[in-house]
Amino acid sequence: MRKPFVAGNWKMHGTVEEARHRVWDMLQPLQEINQVERVLCPPFTALLAVANMLMGTDIGLGAQNMHWEEEGAYTGEISPRMVAEFARYVILGHSERRKFFGETDETVRKKVRAALDHDLVPIVCVGETIGERETGLTDPVVQRQVLAALADVRPEEVARVIIAYEPVWAIGTGLTPTPEEANRVHGQVIRAVLARRFGEEAAQQVRILYGGSVKPHNAAGFFAQPDIDGALVGGASLIPEAFVAIVRAAAEAKA
Ligand code: PEP
């Protein structure tokens, strides 16, 4: 019922030329796995080049961040109108944005609203830090982040939103929760809070991705879980064979 979804977050890696090579090396195998919604999120500077390469395919393009205002005196920022010229998806509230760039629940809320207003699909990142996990705060932290980010979303819009559960301690570390632990947060925390806020039927339509050290060797374990609808992949999305293997694992597990 929910189409599996795998996005690659390239973060601040690579020039335009390097982006072109990376896309070239994954394009054909990725095109063959159309049971999965596949999305590439290169740096802003490579969006145009990647958009041109993806033209005529059903592979989606996403930005990694954006401002919530249409335009204005915000030096260095990119607006939703600008993102929407190239991309259909936008990652919002990534923990690196929260940690290094002062992103808050409040700014994520504004960005989610702005994304929907510009027909962009927001990929909203939530997740607990190691300190929060060790003090038993995972569930309330994740609940708070989801409710805050979606505070201005109407029930009829929520199916357009994608949530990525990314425990902060699992990002780029090689550490992961067990698939069962991740599935518990997806189902009993995130989908449950969505059901309370938007109704059970709407909550069942929302794709909830797992993110944090997803690699070809562990992807199938996550995708075998019923409430894990795909992945947001960082490091492994920079390696074409690894990213294709993860997308293939999603297709096989959800067949
Ligand atoms: C991410 O940055 O969203 C991420 C999940 O990174 P990694 O896969 O490298 O842990």
mmCIF file of N, CA and C in Angstrom, residues 88-143:
data_model
loop_
_atom_site.group_PDB
_atom_site.id
_atom_site.type_symbol
_atom_site.label_atom_id
_atom_site.label_comp_id
_atom_site.label_asym_id
_atom_site.label_seq_id
_atom_site.Cartn_x
_atom_site.Cartn_y
_atom_site.Cartn_z
ATOM 1 N N ARG A 88 11.775 18.028 -6.542
ATOM 2 C CA ARG A 88 10.416 17.769 -6.045
ATOM 3 C C ARG A 88 10.429 17.422 -4.555
ATOM 4 N N TYR A 89 11.608 17.118 -4.018
ATOM 5 C CA TYR A 89 11.722 16.681 -2.629
ATOM 6 C C TYR A 89 12.681 17.624 -1.893
ATOM 7 N N VAL A 90 12.510 17.693 -0.576
ATOM 8 C CA VAL A 90 13.486 18.458 0.199
ATOM 9 C C VAL A 90 13.630 17.827 1.588
ATOM 10 N N ILE A 91 14.863 17.566 1.972
ATOM 11 C CA ILE A 91 15.141 17.049 3.322
ATOM 12 C C ILE A 91 15.045 18.237 4.281
ATOM 13 N N LEU A 92 14.319 18.059 5.371
ATOM 14 C CA LEU A 92 14.169 19.146 6.351
ATOM 15 C C LEU A 92 14.468 18.639 7.758
ATOM 16 N N GLY A 93 15.134 19.469 8.542
ATOM 17 C CA GLY A 93 15.369 19.130 9.939
ATOM 18 C C GLY A 93 16.375 18.022 10.162
ATOM 19 N N HIS A 94 17.277 17.829 9.191
ATOM 20 C CA HIS A 94 18.315 16.813 9.406
ATOM 21 C C HIS A 94 19.072 17.142 10.690
ATOM 22 N N SER A 95 19.516 16.132 11.408
ATOM 23 C CA SER A 95 20.152 16.392 12.716
ATOM 24 C C SER A 95 21.433 17.208 12.574
ATOM 25 N N GLU A 96 22.090 17.123 11.397
ATOM 26 C CA GLU A 96 23.279 17.969 11.210
ATOM 27 C C GLU A 96 22.883 19.436 11.089
ATOM 28 N N ARG A 97 21.729 19.697 10.523
ATOM 29 C CA ARG A 97 21.221 21.083 10.484
ATOM 30 C C ARG A 97 20.854 21.532 11.896
ATOM 31 N N ARG A 98 20.239 20.643 12.645
ATOM 32 C CA ARG A 98 19.839 21.026 14.011
ATOM 33 C C ARG A 98 21.086 21.268 14.858
ATOM 34 N N LYS A 99 22.095 20.404 14.684
ATOM 35 C CA LYS A 99 23.282 20.477 15.545
ATOM 36 C C LYS A 99 24.230 21.621 15.167
ATOM 37 N N PHE A 100 24.499 21.784 13.885
ATOM 38 C CA PHE A 100 25.528 22.749 13.473
ATOM 39 C C PHE A 100 24.975 24.106 13.039
ATOM 40 N N PHE A 101 23.682 24.163 12.687
ATOM 41 C CA PHE A 101 23.156 25.397 12.086
ATOM 42 C C PHE A 101 21.926 25.944 12.796
ATOM 43 N N GLY A 102 21.735 25.505 14.025
ATOM 44 C CA GLY A 102 20.696 26.117 14.853
ATOM 45 C C GLY A 102 19.265 25.831 14.422
ATOM 46 N N GLU A 103 19.083 24.790 13.643
ATOM 47 C CA GLU A 103 17.713 24.435 13.240
ATOM 48 C C GLU A 103 16.924 23.992 14.472
ATOM 49 N N THR A 104 15.683 24.429 14.582
ATOM 50 C CA THR A 104 14.856 24.069 15.746
ATOM 51 C C THR A 104 13.545 23.454 15.275
ATOM 52 N N ASP A 105 12.771 22.946 16.231
ATOM 53 C CA ASP A 105 11.429 22.441 15.881
ATOM 54 C C ASP A 105 10.634 23.527 15.174
ATOM 55 N N GLU A 106 10.821 24.757 15.614
ATOM 56 C CA GLU A 106 10.068 25.889 15.064
ATOM 57 C C GLU A 106 10.471 26.175 13.599
ATOM 58 N N THR A 107 11.756 26.158 13.311
ATOM 59 C CA THR A 107 12.155 26.412 11.917
ATOM 60 C C THR A 107 11.747 25.228 11.026
ATOM 61 N N VAL A 108 11.809 24.033 11.586
ATOM 62 C CA VAL A 108 11.397 22.871 10.787
ATOM 63 C C VAL A 108 9.897 22.984 10.472
ATOM 64 N N ARG A 109 9.100 23.396 11.450
ATOM 65 C CA ARG A 109 7.660 23.583 11.218
ATOM 66 C C ARG A 109 7.415 24.548 10.046
ATOM 67 N N LYS A 110 8.116 25.682 10.055
ATOM 68 C CA LYS A 110 7.906 26.677 8.983
ATOM 69 C C LYS A 110 8.333 26.113 7.629
ATOM 70 N N LYS A 111 9.409 25.356 7.630
ATOM 71 C CA LYS A 111 9.918 24.810 6.370
ATOM 72 C C LYS A 111 8.979 23.739 5.805
ATOM 73 N N VAL A 112 8.414 22.929 6.689
ATOM 74 C CA VAL A 112 7.485 21.892 6.222
ATOM 75 C C VAL A 112 6.278 22.557 5.560
ATOM 76 N N ARG A 113 5.758 23.602 6.201
ATOM 77 C CA ARG A 113 4.599 24.320 5.637
ATOM 78 C C ARG A 113 4.971 24.920 4.275
ATOM 79 N N ALA A 114 6.143 25.549 4.220
ATOM 80 C CA ALA A 114 6.573 26.183 2.970
ATOM 81 C C ALA A 114 6.758 25.133 1.871
ATOM 82 N N ALA A 115 7.289 23.991 2.226
ATOM 83 C CA ALA A 115 7.483 22.926 1.228
ATOM 84 C C ALA A 115 6.137 22.509 0.641
ATOM 85 N N LEU A 116 5.164 22.256 1.504
ATOM 86 C CA LEU A 116 3.853 21.816 1.006
ATOM 87 C C LEU A 116 3.213 22.909 0.145
ATOM 88 N N ASP A 117 3.400 24.149 0.538
ATOM 89 C CA ASP A 117 2.821 25.258 -0.233
ATOM 90 C C ASP A 117 3.454 25.384 -1.616
ATOM 91 N N HIS A 118 4.636 24.810 -1.792
ATOM 92 C CA HIS A 118 5.310 24.885 -3.094
ATOM 93 C C HIS A 118 5.320 23.536 -3.806
ATOM 94 N N ASP A 119 4.423 22.658 -3.370
ATOM 95 C CA ASP A 119 4.305 21.343 -4.011
ATOM 96 C C ASP A 119 5.559 20.507 -3.914
ATOM 97 N N LEU A 120 6.338 20.774 -2.871
ATOM 98 C CA LEU A 120 7.520 19.951 -2.623
ATOM 99 C C LEU A 120 7.146 18.854 -1.626
ATOM 100 N N VAL A 121 7.832 17.730 -1.705
ATOM 101 C CA VAL A 121 7.609 16.648 -0.747
ATOM 102 C C VAL A 121 8.663 16.773 0.353
ATOM 103 N N PRO A 122 8.242 17.113 1.575
ATOM 104 C CA PRO A 122 9.231 17.232 2.645
ATOM 105 C C PRO A 122 9.620 15.863 3.207
ATOM 106 N N ILE A 123 10.912 15.671 3.379
ATOM 107 C CA ILE A 123 11.424 14.468 4.057
ATOM 108 C C ILE A 123 11.903 14.972 5.417
ATOM 109 N N VAL A 124 11.080 14.761 6.429
ATOM 110 C CA VAL A 124 11.300 15.390 7.729
ATOM 111 C C VAL A 124 12.085 14.449 8.637
ATOM 112 N N CYS A 125 13.259 14.904 9.082
ATOM 113 C CA CYS A 125 14.114 14.042 9.903
ATOM 114 C C CYS A 125 13.857 14.274 11.391
ATOM 115 N N VAL A 126 13.737 13.177 12.110
ATOM 116 C CA VAL A 126 13.590 13.229 13.570
ATOM 117 C C VAL A 126 14.498 12.155 14.159
ATOM 118 N N GLY A 127 14.822 12.292 15.438
ATOM 119 C CA GLY A 127 15.633 11.243 16.075
ATOM 120 C C GLY A 127 16.293 11.753 17.333
ATOM 121 N N GLU A 128 16.555 10.831 18.217
ATOM 122 C CA GLU A 128 17.117 11.175 19.529
ATOM 123 C C GLU A 128 18.637 11.130 19.516
ATOM 124 N N THR A 129 19.243 11.913 20.411
ATOM 125 C CA THR A 129 20.700 11.855 20.594
ATOM 126 C C THR A 129 21.032 10.658 21.493
ATOM 127 N N ILE A 130 22.314 10.374 21.625
ATOM 128 C CA ILE A 130 22.704 9.256 22.483
ATOM 129 C C ILE A 130 22.332 9.540 23.942
ATOM 130 N N GLY A 131 22.494 10.795 24.361
ATOM 131 C CA GLY A 131 22.146 11.151 25.740
ATOM 132 C C GLY A 131 20.663 10.949 26.008
ATOM 133 N N GLU A 132 19.849 11.344 25.027
ATOM 134 C CA GLU A 132 18.392 11.168 25.184
ATOM 135 C C GLU A 132 18.038 9.683 25.207
ATOM 136 N N ARG A 133 18.704 8.928 24.386
ATOM 137 C CA ARG A 133 18.429 7.478 24.376
ATOM 138 C C ARG A 133 18.774 6.864 25.729
ATOM 139 N N GLU A 134 19.960 7.238 26.235
ATOM 140 C CA GLU A 134 20.417 6.608 27.485
ATOM 141 C C GLU A 134 19.597 7.026 28.702
ATOM 142 N N THR A 135 18.892 8.143 28.586
ATOM 143 C CA THR A 135 18.043 8.544 29.711
ATOM 144 C C THR A 135 16.564 8.234 29.450
ATOM 145 N N GLY A 136 16.323 7.356 28.499
ATOM 146 C CA GLY A 136 14.953 6.876 28.268
ATOM 147 C C GLY A 136 14.043 7.889 27.605
ATOM 148 N N LEU A 137 14.627 8.848 26.885
ATOM 149 C CA LEU A 137 13.806 9.928 26.322
ATOM 150 C C LEU A 137 13.500 9.764 24.828
ATOM 151 N N THR A 138 13.886 8.626 24.259
ATOM 152 C CA THR A 138 13.674 8.457 22.809
ATOM 153 C C THR A 138 12.234 8.759 22.405
ATOM 154 N N ASP A 139 11.284 8.122 23.057
ATOM 155 C CA ASP A 139 9.892 8.243 22.593
ATOM 156 C C ASP A 139 9.365 9.676 22.721
ATOM 157 N N PRO A 140 9.522 10.326 23.890
ATOM 158 C CA PRO A 140 9.010 11.705 23.959
ATOM 159 C C PRO A 140 9.722 12.674 23.017
ATOM 160 N N VAL A 141 11.022 12.491 22.812
ATOM 161 C CA VAL A 141 11.745 13.401 21.907
ATOM 162 C C VAL A 141 11.225 13.235 20.475
ATOM 163 N N VAL A 142 11.093 12.003 20.037
ATOM 164 C CA VAL A 142 10.640 11.752 18.663
ATOM 165 C C VAL A 142 9.200 12.244 18.488
ATOM 166 N N GLN A 143 8.373 11.977 19.467
ATOM 167 C CA GLN A 143 6.976 12.457 19.404
ATOM 168 C C GLN A 143 6.929 13.974 19.290
#
